[in-house]
Structure formats: structure tokens, C-alpha cells
Coordinates of C-alpha atoms in Angstrom, one line a residue:
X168 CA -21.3 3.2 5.8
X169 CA -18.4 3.9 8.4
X170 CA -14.8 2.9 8.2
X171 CA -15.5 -0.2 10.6
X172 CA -18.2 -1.5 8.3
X173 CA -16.5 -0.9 5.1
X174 CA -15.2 -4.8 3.3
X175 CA -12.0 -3.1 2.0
X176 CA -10.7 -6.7 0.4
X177 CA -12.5 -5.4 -3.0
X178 CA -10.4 -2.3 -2.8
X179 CA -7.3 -3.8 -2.2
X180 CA -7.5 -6.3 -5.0
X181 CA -8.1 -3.7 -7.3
X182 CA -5.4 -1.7 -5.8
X183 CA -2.8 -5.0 -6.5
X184 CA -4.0 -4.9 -10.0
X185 CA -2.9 -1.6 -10.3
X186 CA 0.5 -2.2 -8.7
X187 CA 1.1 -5.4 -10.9
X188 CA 0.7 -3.5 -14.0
X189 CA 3.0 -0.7 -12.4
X190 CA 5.6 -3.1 -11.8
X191 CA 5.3 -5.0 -15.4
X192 CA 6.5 -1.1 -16.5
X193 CA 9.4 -0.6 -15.3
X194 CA 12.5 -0.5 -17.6
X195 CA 15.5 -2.7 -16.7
X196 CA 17.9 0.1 -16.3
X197 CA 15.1 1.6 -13.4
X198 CA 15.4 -0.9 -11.0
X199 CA 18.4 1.1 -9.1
X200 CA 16.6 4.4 -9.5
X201 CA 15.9 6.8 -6.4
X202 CA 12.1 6.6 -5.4
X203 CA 10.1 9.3 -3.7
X204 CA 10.4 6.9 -0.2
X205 CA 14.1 7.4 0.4
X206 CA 14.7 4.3 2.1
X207 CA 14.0 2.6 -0.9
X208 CA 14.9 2.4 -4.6
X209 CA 12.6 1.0 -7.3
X210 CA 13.9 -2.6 -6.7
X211 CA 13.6 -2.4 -2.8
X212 CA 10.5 -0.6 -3.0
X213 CA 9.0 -3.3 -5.0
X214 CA 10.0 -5.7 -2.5
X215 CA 8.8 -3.7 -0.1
X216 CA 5.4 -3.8 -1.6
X217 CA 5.6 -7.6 -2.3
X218 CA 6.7 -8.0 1.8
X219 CA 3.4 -6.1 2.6
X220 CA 1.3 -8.4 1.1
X221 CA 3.0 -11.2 3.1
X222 CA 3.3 -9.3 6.0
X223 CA -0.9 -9.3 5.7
X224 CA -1.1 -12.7 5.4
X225 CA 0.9 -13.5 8.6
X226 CA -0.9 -10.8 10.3
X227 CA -4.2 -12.5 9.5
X228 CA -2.9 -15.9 9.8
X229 CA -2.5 -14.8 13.3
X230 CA 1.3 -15.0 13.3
X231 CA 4.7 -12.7 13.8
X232 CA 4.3 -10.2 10.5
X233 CA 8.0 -9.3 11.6
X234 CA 9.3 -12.8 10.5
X235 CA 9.0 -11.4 7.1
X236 CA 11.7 -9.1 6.0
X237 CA 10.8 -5.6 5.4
X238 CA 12.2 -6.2 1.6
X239 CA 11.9 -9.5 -0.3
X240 CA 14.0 -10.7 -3.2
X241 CA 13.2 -12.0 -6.7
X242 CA 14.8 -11.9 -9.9
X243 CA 13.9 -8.4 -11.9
X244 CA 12.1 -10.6 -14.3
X245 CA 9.8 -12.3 -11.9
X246 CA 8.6 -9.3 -9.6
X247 CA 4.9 -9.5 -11.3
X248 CA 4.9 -13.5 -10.5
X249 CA 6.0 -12.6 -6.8
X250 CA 3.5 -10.1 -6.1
X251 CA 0.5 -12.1 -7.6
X252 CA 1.9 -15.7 -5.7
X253 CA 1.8 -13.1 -2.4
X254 CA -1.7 -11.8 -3.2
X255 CA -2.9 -15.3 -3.7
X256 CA -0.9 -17.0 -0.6
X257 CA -3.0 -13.3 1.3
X258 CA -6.5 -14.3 -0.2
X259 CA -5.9 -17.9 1.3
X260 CA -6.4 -16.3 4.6
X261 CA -8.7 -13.1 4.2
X262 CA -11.3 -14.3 2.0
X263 CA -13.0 -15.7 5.1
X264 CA -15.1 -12.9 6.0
X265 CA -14.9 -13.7 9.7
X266 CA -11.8 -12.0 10.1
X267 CA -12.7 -8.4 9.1
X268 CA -14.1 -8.6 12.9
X269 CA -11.2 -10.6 14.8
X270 CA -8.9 -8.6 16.6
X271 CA -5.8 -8.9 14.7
X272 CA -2.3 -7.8 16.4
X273 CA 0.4 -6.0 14.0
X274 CA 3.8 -4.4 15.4
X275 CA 1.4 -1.4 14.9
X276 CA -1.2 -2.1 17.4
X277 CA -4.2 -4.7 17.9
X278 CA -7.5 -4.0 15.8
X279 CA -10.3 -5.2 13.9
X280 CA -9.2 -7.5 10.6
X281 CA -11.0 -5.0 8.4
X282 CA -8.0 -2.1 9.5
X283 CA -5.1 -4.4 8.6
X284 CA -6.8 -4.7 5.3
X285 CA -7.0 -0.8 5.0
X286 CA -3.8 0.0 6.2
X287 CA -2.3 -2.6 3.2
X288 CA -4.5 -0.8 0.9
X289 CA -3.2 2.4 1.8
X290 CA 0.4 1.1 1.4
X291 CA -0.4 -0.7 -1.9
X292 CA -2.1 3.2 -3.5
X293 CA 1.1 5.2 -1.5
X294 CA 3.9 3.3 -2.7
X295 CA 2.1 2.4 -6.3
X296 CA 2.4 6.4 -6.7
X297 CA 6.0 6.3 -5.5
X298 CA 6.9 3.9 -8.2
X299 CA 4.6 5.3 -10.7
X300 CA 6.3 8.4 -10.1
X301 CA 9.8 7.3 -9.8
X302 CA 9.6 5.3 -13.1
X303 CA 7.5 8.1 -14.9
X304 CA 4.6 5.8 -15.2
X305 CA 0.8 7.2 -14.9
X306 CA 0.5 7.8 -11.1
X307 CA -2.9 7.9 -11.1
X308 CA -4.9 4.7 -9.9
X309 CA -8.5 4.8 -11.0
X310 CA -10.3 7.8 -8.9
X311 CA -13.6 5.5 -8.1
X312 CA -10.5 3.9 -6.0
X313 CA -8.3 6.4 -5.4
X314 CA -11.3 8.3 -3.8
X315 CA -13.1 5.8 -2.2
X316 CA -9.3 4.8 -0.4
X317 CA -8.7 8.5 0.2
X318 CA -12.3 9.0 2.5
X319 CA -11.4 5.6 4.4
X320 CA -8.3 7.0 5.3
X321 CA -9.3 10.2 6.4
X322 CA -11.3 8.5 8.6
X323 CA -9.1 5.9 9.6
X324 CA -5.8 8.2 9.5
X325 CA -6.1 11.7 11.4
X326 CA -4.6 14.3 10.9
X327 CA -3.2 14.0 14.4
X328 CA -1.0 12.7 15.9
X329 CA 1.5 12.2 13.5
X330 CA 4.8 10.3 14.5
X331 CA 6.0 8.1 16.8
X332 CA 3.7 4.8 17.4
X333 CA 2.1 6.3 14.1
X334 CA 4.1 5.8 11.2
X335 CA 3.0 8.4 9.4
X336 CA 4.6 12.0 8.5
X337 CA 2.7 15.5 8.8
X338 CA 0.0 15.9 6.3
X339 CA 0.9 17.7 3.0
X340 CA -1.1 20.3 1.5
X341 CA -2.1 18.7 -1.5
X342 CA -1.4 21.0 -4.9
X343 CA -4.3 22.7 -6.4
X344 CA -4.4 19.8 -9.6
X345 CA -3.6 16.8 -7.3
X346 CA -5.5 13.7 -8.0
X347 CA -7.1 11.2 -6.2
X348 CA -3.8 9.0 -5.1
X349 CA -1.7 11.8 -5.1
X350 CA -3.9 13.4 -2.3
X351 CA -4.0 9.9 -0.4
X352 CA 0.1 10.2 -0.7
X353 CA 0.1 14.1 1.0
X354 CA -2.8 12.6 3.3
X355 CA -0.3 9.6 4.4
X356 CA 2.6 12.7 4.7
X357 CA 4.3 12.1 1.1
X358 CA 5.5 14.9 -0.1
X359 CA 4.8 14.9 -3.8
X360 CA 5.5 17.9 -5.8
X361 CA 9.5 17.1 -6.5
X362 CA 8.4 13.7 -8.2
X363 CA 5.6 15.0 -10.2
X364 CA 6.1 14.0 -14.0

């Protein structure tokens, strides 16, 4: 099956599971730690992740994604409730399967549904192992996803070009005992080692 007939919604539900239990782990005094994205710490980078979501939804709802700010709000309590109330206000619109094959327009470029849906996948796995890591959580999503994630975006990501229009860094070597999420996080150009627990 190719990248362009893959349904990645299944993925990317699991993939919000995983980030909601994340999230339900972090400590109170964690919330204004450092993360391995430096733009963000754990707080912002939760709301970050939470802004993806609704980012998607706009993006499929066939709206401006950049009316949503990059970083949402919520009390520190109420981050699990946010994300889930995103994923479900997302599932309103992508559960109609005739959108994995509209052309969908993103301040990224214009594309089949099916890619926005990878591309917020990839975010959820990349920035669940920066706050996994940066909260000393297990960074490991399960590798049946993990994997499966890491081959779409190999695919769907090259290795080149890097930069500019694509927001991406250089790919990182991955180290020798680097699972499946932390070689989708050197594959999106996370540099990992430092933040390994």
C-alpha cells in the first residue's frame, strides 16, 4: 500500500491516546521545564500539541489554520480535557472519508487530505517524545505505531531538501539502540541523544 493510499486517521487516534496519557504524567512543578523543541517548554509545548489538533480541523474544515494560535491556553489541570475536546471537535470533520482525497491547503502547501492527516501524526509521535522525554516519562509509543508512522514518513518526508518551505531540520543519525519514535524524531531532524533518560 503507498503513502497516498494509506487511511492514517487510525494512526493518529492511537497516536492522541498516547499523547493524552503523556500529558496526564506530568508533575505540576514540570510544567516550566525546558523541552527538547526549544521554542517551547512543557506547558507551551502541550499547547502546541493541543493547537495541532485544531489547526487540523480548520485545515480540513477548509478554513485559515493560521487563525489558531500556534500555542493554546488551559488551566494545568485541564490539558487532558483540552486535547480530547480538540480531537473530538477534529473527528467532526475527518471522519468523512471523502476528504483523505480533497485537496486541502495548509501554510505548508496544498495536498491530498490523507497528508494533512500524516503530517499531524508525525507532530503528535515527535513532540509526544519531546515531552516524554523532557518529563522523564516512557518515550516510546507502541512500535506497531511508531513503525508503521516511521515508513510513512520516510516516504512522505525525504531526506532532502531540508529547510526553508520544509520545516524540517537535517536528518539525525539515529543511535544504535534507538527505538521506533525515537528514530521518527532523528527522521523529522530531532536531535535526541542529550534528552535521552
Amino acid at each position: 500500500m503507498t503513502t497516498m493510499q494509506t487511511d492514517p486517521r487510525p494512526l493518529f487516534r492511537d497516536a492522541l491516546n498516547w499523547v493524552a496519557g503523556l500529558i496526564d504524567g506530568v508533575r505540576s512543578a514540570q510544567f516550566t521545564d525546558p523541552t527538547p523543541c526549544p521554542e517551547f517548554d512543557v506547558r507551551s509545548l502541550i499547547g502546541h500539541l493541543v493547537s495541532t489538533i485544531d489547526r487540523g480541523r480548520v485545515i480540513g474544515a477548509g478554513g485559515d489554520p493560521l487563525t489558531v494560535p500556534e500555542v493554546l491556553t488551559a488551566p494545568d489541570d485541564g490539558w487532558v480535557a483540552a486535547l480530547r475536546t480538540s480531537a473530538d471537535h477534529y473527528w467532526e470533520v475527518w471522519n468523512d472519508d471523502a476528504l483523505l482525497d480533497t485537496v486541502v491547503t495548509a501554510p505548508w502547501g496544498t495536498f491530498p487530505g490523507r497528508a494533512a492527516v500524516l503530517i499531524a501524526l508525525n507532530e503528535a509521535l515527535v513532540h509526544g517524545w519531546d515531552l516524554a522525554a523532557a518529563t522523564g516519562q516512557p518515550a516510546e509509543a507502541d512500535p506497531d505505531l511508531a513503525n508503521a508512522a516511521l515508513g510513512i514518513m520516510q516516504r512522505a518526508l525525504p531526506e532532502t531538501p531540508r529547510g526553508g518551505p520544509v520545516p524540517f531540520g537535517p536528518v539525525v543519525d539515529p543511535a544504535p539502540a534507538a527505538g521506533a519514535t525515537e528514530r521518527l524524531a532523528n527522521w523529522s531532524g530531532r536531535v535526541t541523544e542529550p534528552w535521552k533518560n
